[in-house]
PDB file of C-alpha atoms in Angstrom:
ATOM      1  CA  GLU A   1       4.427  -0.808  -1.937  1.00  0.00           C
ATOM      2  CA  GLY A   2       5.093   2.066   0.397  1.00  0.00           C
ATOM      3  CA  ILE A   3       5.497   2.941   4.061  1.00  0.00           C
ATOM      4  CA  VAL A   4       3.044   1.034   6.248  1.00  0.00           C
ATOM      5  CA  PHE A   5       1.609   2.490   9.441  1.00  0.00           C
ATOM      6  CA  ALA A   6       0.026  -0.196  11.639  1.00  0.00           C
ATOM      7  CA  ASN A   7      -2.003  -0.426  14.871  1.00  0.00           C
ATOM      8  CA  LEU A   8      -4.013   2.704  14.088  1.00  0.00           C
ATOM      9  CA  THR A   9      -7.571   3.489  15.102  1.00  0.00           C
ATOM     10  CA  LYS A  10     -10.279   3.584  12.441  1.00  0.00           C
ATOM     11  CA  ASP A  11     -10.417   7.400  12.421  1.00  0.00           C
ATOM     12  CA  SER A  12      -6.679   7.972  12.002  1.00  0.00           C
ATOM     13  CA  SER A  13      -5.122  10.298   9.475  1.00  0.00           C
ATOM     14  CA  ILE A  14      -1.540  10.963   8.452  1.00  0.00           C
ATOM     15  CA  THR A  15      -0.096  14.139   7.002  1.00  0.00           C
ATOM     16  CA  VAL A  16       3.374  13.925   5.475  1.00  0.00           C
ATOM     17  CA  TYR A  17       5.624  16.997   5.615  1.00  0.00           C
ATOM     18  CA  THR A  18       8.993  17.874   4.120  1.00  0.00           C
ATOM     19  CA  VAL A  19      11.774  18.943   6.473  1.00  0.00           C
ATOM     20  CA  SER A  20      10.927  22.556   5.587  1.00  0.00           C
ATOM     21  CA  GLY A  21       7.335  22.035   6.784  1.00  0.00           C
ATOM     22  CA  LYS A  22       5.461  21.796   3.474  1.00  0.00           C
ATOM     23  CA  ALA A  23       2.618  19.253   3.522  1.00  0.00           C
ATOM     24  CA  VAL A  24       3.081  16.883   0.580  1.00  0.00           C
ATOM     25  CA  ALA A  25       0.542  14.115   1.258  1.00  0.00           C
ATOM     26  CA  HIS A  26      -2.522  13.369   3.387  1.00  0.00           C
ATOM     27  CA  ILE A  27      -3.854   9.884   4.049  1.00  0.00           C
ATOM     28  CA  LYS A  28      -7.134   9.257   5.851  1.00  0.00           C
ATOM     29  CA  SER A  29      -8.382   5.941   7.159  1.00  0.00           C
ATOM     30  CA  ASN A  30     -11.356   4.569   5.254  1.00  0.00           C
ATOM     31  CA  GLY A  31     -12.007   1.468   7.307  1.00  0.00           C
ATOM     32  CA  SER A  32     -11.152  -0.427  10.420  1.00  0.00           C
ATOM     33  CA  SER A  33      -8.093  -2.374   9.212  1.00  0.00           C
ATOM     34  CA  GLY A  34      -5.809  -0.418  11.553  1.00  0.00           C
ATOM     35  CA  MET A  35      -3.313   0.157   8.751  1.00  0.00           C
ATOM     36  CA  LEU A  36      -2.533   3.020   6.405  1.00  0.00           C
ATOM     37  CA  VAL A  37       0.019   3.033   3.598  1.00  0.00           C
ATOM     38  CA  TRP A  38       1.809   6.045   2.156  1.00  0.00           C
ATOM     39  CA  ASN A  39       2.689   5.121  -1.412  1.00  0.00           C
ATOM     40  CA  MET A  40       5.530   7.678  -1.311  1.00  0.00           C
ATOM     41  CA  LYS A  41       3.750   9.947  -3.760  1.00  0.00           C
ATOM     42  CA  THR A  42       2.885  13.599  -3.276  1.00  0.00           C
ATOM     43  CA  ALA A  43      -0.693  14.873  -3.326  1.00  0.00           C
ATOM     44  CA  ASN A  44      -0.339  15.642  -7.062  1.00  0.00           C
ATOM     45  CA  GLY A  45       0.772  12.062  -7.868  1.00  0.00           C
ATOM     46  CA  GLN A  46       4.503  12.598  -8.292  1.00  0.00           C
ATOM     47  CA  ASP A  47       7.070  10.372  -6.589  1.00  0.00           C
ATOM     48  CA  ALA A  48       8.321  11.932  -3.379  1.00  0.00           C
ATOM     49  CA  ALA A  49      11.945  12.998  -3.574  1.00  0.00           C
ATOM     50  CA  ALA A  50      14.461  10.909  -1.674  1.00  0.00           C
ATOM     51  CA  GLY A  51      15.059  12.328   1.780  1.00  0.00           C
ATOM     52  CA  VAL A  52      13.645  12.763   5.271  1.00  0.00           C
ATOM     53  CA  TYR A  53       9.964  13.437   5.937  1.00  0.00           C
ATOM     54  CA  PHE A  54       7.923  14.035   9.074  1.00  0.00           C
ATOM     55  CA  CYS A  55       4.612  12.207   9.424  1.00  0.00           C
ATOM     56  CA  ARG A  56       1.945  13.538  11.762  1.00  0.00           C
ATOM     57  CA  ILE A  57      -0.352  10.716  12.836  1.00  0.00           C
ATOM     58  CA  ALA A  58      -3.614  12.047  14.291  1.00  0.00           C
ATOM     59  CA  SER A  59      -6.477  10.216  15.978  1.00  0.00           C
ATOM     60  CA  ASN A  60      -9.064  11.013  18.631  1.00  0.00           C
ATOM     61  CA  GLY A  61      -7.718  14.536  19.186  1.00  0.00           C
ATOM     62  CA  LYS A  62      -4.181  13.294  19.836  1.00  0.00           C
ATOM     63  CA  SER A  63      -1.194  13.300  17.510  1.00  0.00           C
ATOM     64  CA  LYS A  64       2.313  11.980  17.208  1.00  0.00           C
ATOM     65  CA  ILE A  65       5.081  12.992  14.824  1.00  0.00           C
ATOM     66  CA  ILE A  66       7.564  10.479  13.474  1.00  0.00           C
ATOM     67  CA  LYS A  67      10.447  10.776  11.040  1.00  0.00           C
ATOM     68  CA  VAL A  68      10.717   8.559   7.954  1.00  0.00           C
ATOM     69  CA  MET A  69      13.229   8.346   5.149  1.00  0.00           C
ATOM     70  CA  VAL A  70      12.492   7.777   1.477  1.00  0.00           C
ATOM     71  CA  VAL A  71      15.297   6.081  -0.436  1.00  0.00           C
ATOM     72  CA  TRP A  72      14.952   5.275  -4.130  1.00  0.00           C
TER      73      TRP A  72
END
């Protein structure tokens, strides 16, 4: 369960930020499935608060930022 990111390259990584810019989670690809899942937990294992987050998807020296919303 979580937010699924699909069609990624095998060396992709995702950093999740709060609206204020604080990094709360980092997910790194560990295979070639092309998918990563953010389980909506912070780096210290707590549930992320409901709200808007920015996700920076990086791969091959390029990056893209998307906005996601966590609703509990």
